[in-house]
């Protein structure tokens, strides 16, 4: 790296790699430049103007998320001019909708709230804009509260660039601006597949997991990291637990293999956990009806039947189907059992079908 490939941020010099933005150099070196619309896995847009910084010699403040570092840049991230501009933008965002935090699902987990607090804004100087569109409540998974949308565009980027679902985009103009599906239809009648990526990235309370609404404030939950059990991909997820009940599921950002993304089942299909219909003991069918049994009785019965069938018809009359919803170790044991205990190669797996 040439000695000239350096920039100065807040009086300290840092080297940079070709193509790195000012924001990336700053964050790699522990300097916090606040952002709102910036989404790590997508193309920076510079839409929200929160990450503006002052660059010596430049007439205007510039968006650090979308401006590449250049040799010799001298940058201030918290100068008086920067802070004044940031405060103004935050006030305008607060006035752009109905930001009453008390009953908002994002309270305690809201980027706009954090920014207002950080920059000591207890009230916007501008009048609140009345809601243009009613909240969309048509489906069982996602609420769209347009009155809290700050038009940052993260949901659009997440849907189009991260998930590549192309279900939403920008619609209308000026104060009528709105995030829309094709034909401005509700999610349920659109190309949306309810992966919830847009909800995960929404920095405010404009997109909400409907099943989680009013279940817990952000600070009341314990987040427990686990692996999704729906398929063999092994997505990493957080279970948000309050009073020993799962109230929400989110993807673990920065963690392979899913880096925060989940599918509709992983994100919303957790009601089985506390379902009263959940099986808790083995069932044995007798005379066409099921009865609960102990594990010992059930396993003895299976062993006795397999032994009898093998004796009467040979090991290849038995086949074993395994599952993508169990661990590699359990699948290994299943094939070992088929081959070494039963004596057949008739072992298969649901994910192959
Ligand atoms: S979106 Fe954020 S700022 Fe707006 S009401 Fe909810 S918590 Fe408050
Ligand atoms: S839930 Fe998924 S598919 Fe639907 S709009 Fe959001 S990101 Fe797009
Ligand atoms: S819904 Fe959320 S993520 Fe999408 S533009 Fe509005 S505030 Fe941003």
mmCIF file with all atom_site columns, N, CA and C and ligand atoms in Angstrom, residues 142 155 158-159 163 165 167-168 187 191-198, ligand 2:
data_model
loop_
_atom_site.group_PDB
_atom_site.id
_atom_site.type_symbol
_atom_site.label_atom_id
_atom_site.label_alt_id
_atom_site.label_comp_id
_atom_site.label_asym_id
_atom_site.label_entity_id
_atom_site.label_seq_id
_atom_site.pdbx_PDB_ins_code
_atom_site.Cartn_x
_atom_site.Cartn_y
_atom_site.Cartn_z
_atom_site.occupancy
_atom_site.B_iso_or_equiv
_atom_site.pdbx_formal_charge
_atom_site.auth_seq_id
_atom_site.auth_comp_id
_atom_site.auth_asym_id
_atom_site.auth_atom_id
_atom_site.pdbx_PDB_model_num
ATOM   1  N  N   . UNK A 1 142 ? -47.189 -9.490  8.933  1.00 0.00 ? 142 UNK A N   1
ATOM   2  C  CA  . UNK A 1 142 ? -46.504 -8.197  8.923  1.00 0.00 ? 142 UNK A CA  1
ATOM   3  C  C   . UNK A 1 142 ? -47.500 -7.050  8.928  1.00 0.00 ? 142 UNK A C   1
ATOM   4  N  N   . UNK A 1 155 ? -35.911 -1.331  3.370  1.00 0.00 ? 155 UNK A N   1
ATOM   5  C  CA  . UNK A 1 155 ? -36.765 -2.481  3.058  1.00 0.00 ? 155 UNK A CA  1
ATOM   6  C  C   . UNK A 1 155 ? -36.699 -2.821  1.570  1.00 0.00 ? 155 UNK A C   1
ATOM   7  N  N   . UNK A 1 158 ? -33.391 -4.444  0.918  1.00 0.00 ? 158 UNK A N   1
ATOM   8  C  CA  . UNK A 1 158 ? -33.347 -5.797  1.491  1.00 0.00 ? 158 UNK A CA  1
ATOM   9  C  C   . UNK A 1 158 ? -34.154 -6.759  0.623  1.00 0.00 ? 158 UNK A C   1
ATOM   10 N  N   . UNK A 1 159 ? -35.311 -6.316  0.157  1.00 0.00 ? 159 UNK A N   1
ATOM   11 C  CA  . UNK A 1 159 ? -36.168 -7.183  -0.653 1.00 0.00 ? 159 UNK A CA  1
ATOM   12 C  C   . UNK A 1 159 ? -35.537 -7.436  -2.024 1.00 0.00 ? 159 UNK A C   1
ATOM   13 N  N   . UNK A 1 163 ? -32.642 -10.327 -0.679 1.00 0.00 ? 163 UNK A N   1
ATOM   14 C  CA  . UNK A 1 163 ? -33.483 -11.508 -0.919 1.00 0.00 ? 163 UNK A CA  1
ATOM   15 C  C   . UNK A 1 163 ? -33.756 -11.740 -2.398 1.00 0.00 ? 163 UNK A C   1
ATOM   16 N  N   . UNK A 1 165 ? -36.210 -10.700 -4.104 1.00 0.00 ? 165 UNK A N   1
ATOM   17 C  CA  . UNK A 1 165 ? -37.631 -11.040 -4.297 1.00 0.00 ? 165 UNK A CA  1
ATOM   18 C  C   . UNK A 1 165 ? -38.357 -10.015 -5.166 1.00 0.00 ? 165 UNK A C   1
ATOM   19 N  N   . UNK A 1 167 ? -40.267 -7.575  -4.584 1.00 0.00 ? 167 UNK A N   1
ATOM   20 C  CA  . UNK A 1 167 ? -41.693 -7.428  -4.258 1.00 0.00 ? 167 UNK A CA  1
ATOM   21 C  C   . UNK A 1 167 ? -42.099 -5.986  -3.976 1.00 0.00 ? 167 UNK A C   1
ATOM   22 N  N   . UNK A 1 168 ? -41.151 -5.127  -3.622 1.00 0.00 ? 168 UNK A N   1
ATOM   23 C  CA  . UNK A 1 168 ? -41.518 -3.749  -3.264 1.00 0.00 ? 168 UNK A CA  1
ATOM   24 C  C   . UNK A 1 168 ? -40.597 -2.737  -3.932 1.00 0.00 ? 168 UNK A C   1
ATOM   25 N  N   . UNK A 1 187 ? -49.494 -6.566  0.928  1.00 0.00 ? 187 UNK A N   1
ATOM   26 C  CA  . UNK A 1 187 ? -48.499 -7.647  0.818  1.00 0.00 ? 187 UNK A CA  1
ATOM   27 C  C   . UNK A 1 187 ? -49.149 -8.988  0.451  1.00 0.00 ? 187 UNK A C   1
ATOM   28 N  N   . UNK A 1 191 ? -46.329 -10.032 -4.705 1.00 0.00 ? 191 UNK A N   1
ATOM   29 C  CA  . UNK A 1 191 ? -45.272 -11.045 -4.882 1.00 0.00 ? 191 UNK A CA  1
ATOM   30 C  C   . UNK A 1 191 ? -44.523 -11.335 -3.581 1.00 0.00 ? 191 UNK A C   1
ATOM   31 N  N   . UNK A 1 192 ? -44.916 -10.688 -2.515 1.00 0.00 ? 192 UNK A N   1
ATOM   32 C  CA  . UNK A 1 192 ? -44.244 -10.885 -1.215 1.00 0.00 ? 192 UNK A CA  1
ATOM   33 C  C   . UNK A 1 192 ? -44.326 -12.350 -0.781 1.00 0.00 ? 192 UNK A C   1
ATOM   34 N  N   . UNK A 1 193 ? -43.180 -12.879 -0.318 1.00 0.00 ? 193 UNK A N   1
ATOM   35 C  CA  . UNK A 1 193 ? -43.165 -14.267 0.158  1.00 0.00 ? 193 UNK A CA  1
ATOM   36 C  C   . UNK A 1 193 ? -43.061 -14.320 1.696  1.00 0.00 ? 193 UNK A C   1
ATOM   37 N  N   . UNK A 1 194 ? -43.194 -13.171 2.317  1.00 0.00 ? 194 UNK A N   1
ATOM   38 C  CA  . UNK A 1 194 ? -43.202 -13.078 3.780  1.00 0.00 ? 194 UNK A CA  1
ATOM   39 C  C   . UNK A 1 194 ? -41.931 -13.634 4.434  1.00 0.00 ? 194 UNK A C   1
ATOM   40 N  N   . UNK A 1 195 ? -40.804 -13.351 3.789  1.00 0.00 ? 195 UNK A N   1
ATOM   41 C  CA  . UNK A 1 195 ? -39.532 -13.730 4.409  1.00 0.00 ? 195 UNK A CA  1
ATOM   42 C  C   . UNK A 1 195 ? -39.237 -12.832 5.611  1.00 0.00 ? 195 UNK A C   1
ATOM   43 N  N   . UNK A 1 196 ? -39.840 -11.629 5.622  1.00 0.00 ? 196 UNK A N   1
ATOM   44 C  CA  . UNK A 1 196 ? -39.647 -10.726 6.753  1.00 0.00 ? 196 UNK A CA  1
ATOM   45 C  C   . UNK A 1 196 ? -38.319 -9.988  6.754  1.00 0.00 ? 196 UNK A C   1
ATOM   46 N  N   . UNK A 1 197 ? -37.571 -10.096 5.663  1.00 0.00 ? 197 UNK A N   1
ATOM   47 C  CA  . UNK A 1 197 ? -36.285 -9.376  5.600  1.00 0.00 ? 197 UNK A CA  1
ATOM   48 C  C   . UNK A 1 197 ? -36.499 -7.868  5.763  1.00 0.00 ? 197 UNK A C   1
ATOM   49 N  N   . UNK A 1 198 ? -37.575 -7.369  5.158  1.00 0.00 ? 198 UNK A N   1
ATOM   50 C  CA  . UNK A 1 198 ? -37.863 -5.928  5.247  1.00 0.00 ? 198 UNK A CA  1
ATOM   51 C  C   . UNK A 1 198 ? -38.132 -5.530  6.708  1.00 0.00 ? 198 UNK A C   1
HETATM 52 S  S1  . LIG B 2 .   ? -41.418 -9.946  3.447  1.00 0.00 ? 2   LIG B S1  1
HETATM 53 FE FE1 . LIG B 2 .   ? -39.702 -10.461 2.075  1.00 0.00 ? 2   LIG B FE1 1
HETATM 54 S  S2  . LIG B 2 .   ? -40.646 -10.633 0.050  1.00 0.00 ? 2   LIG B S2  1
HETATM 55 FE FE2 . LIG B 2 .   ? -42.116 -9.540  1.327  1.00 0.00 ? 2   LIG B FE2 1
HETATM 56 S  S3  . LIG B 2 .   ? -41.670 -7.382  0.965  1.00 0.00 ? 2   LIG B S3  1
HETATM 57 FE FE3 . LIG B 2 .   ? -40.509 -7.998  2.797  1.00 0.00 ? 2   LIG B FE3 1
HETATM 58 S  S4  . LIG B 2 .   ? -38.472 -8.579  2.008  1.00 0.00 ? 2   LIG B S4  1
HETATM 59 FE FE4 . LIG B 2 .   ? -39.894 -8.520  0.252  1.00 0.00 ? 2   LIG B FE4 1
#
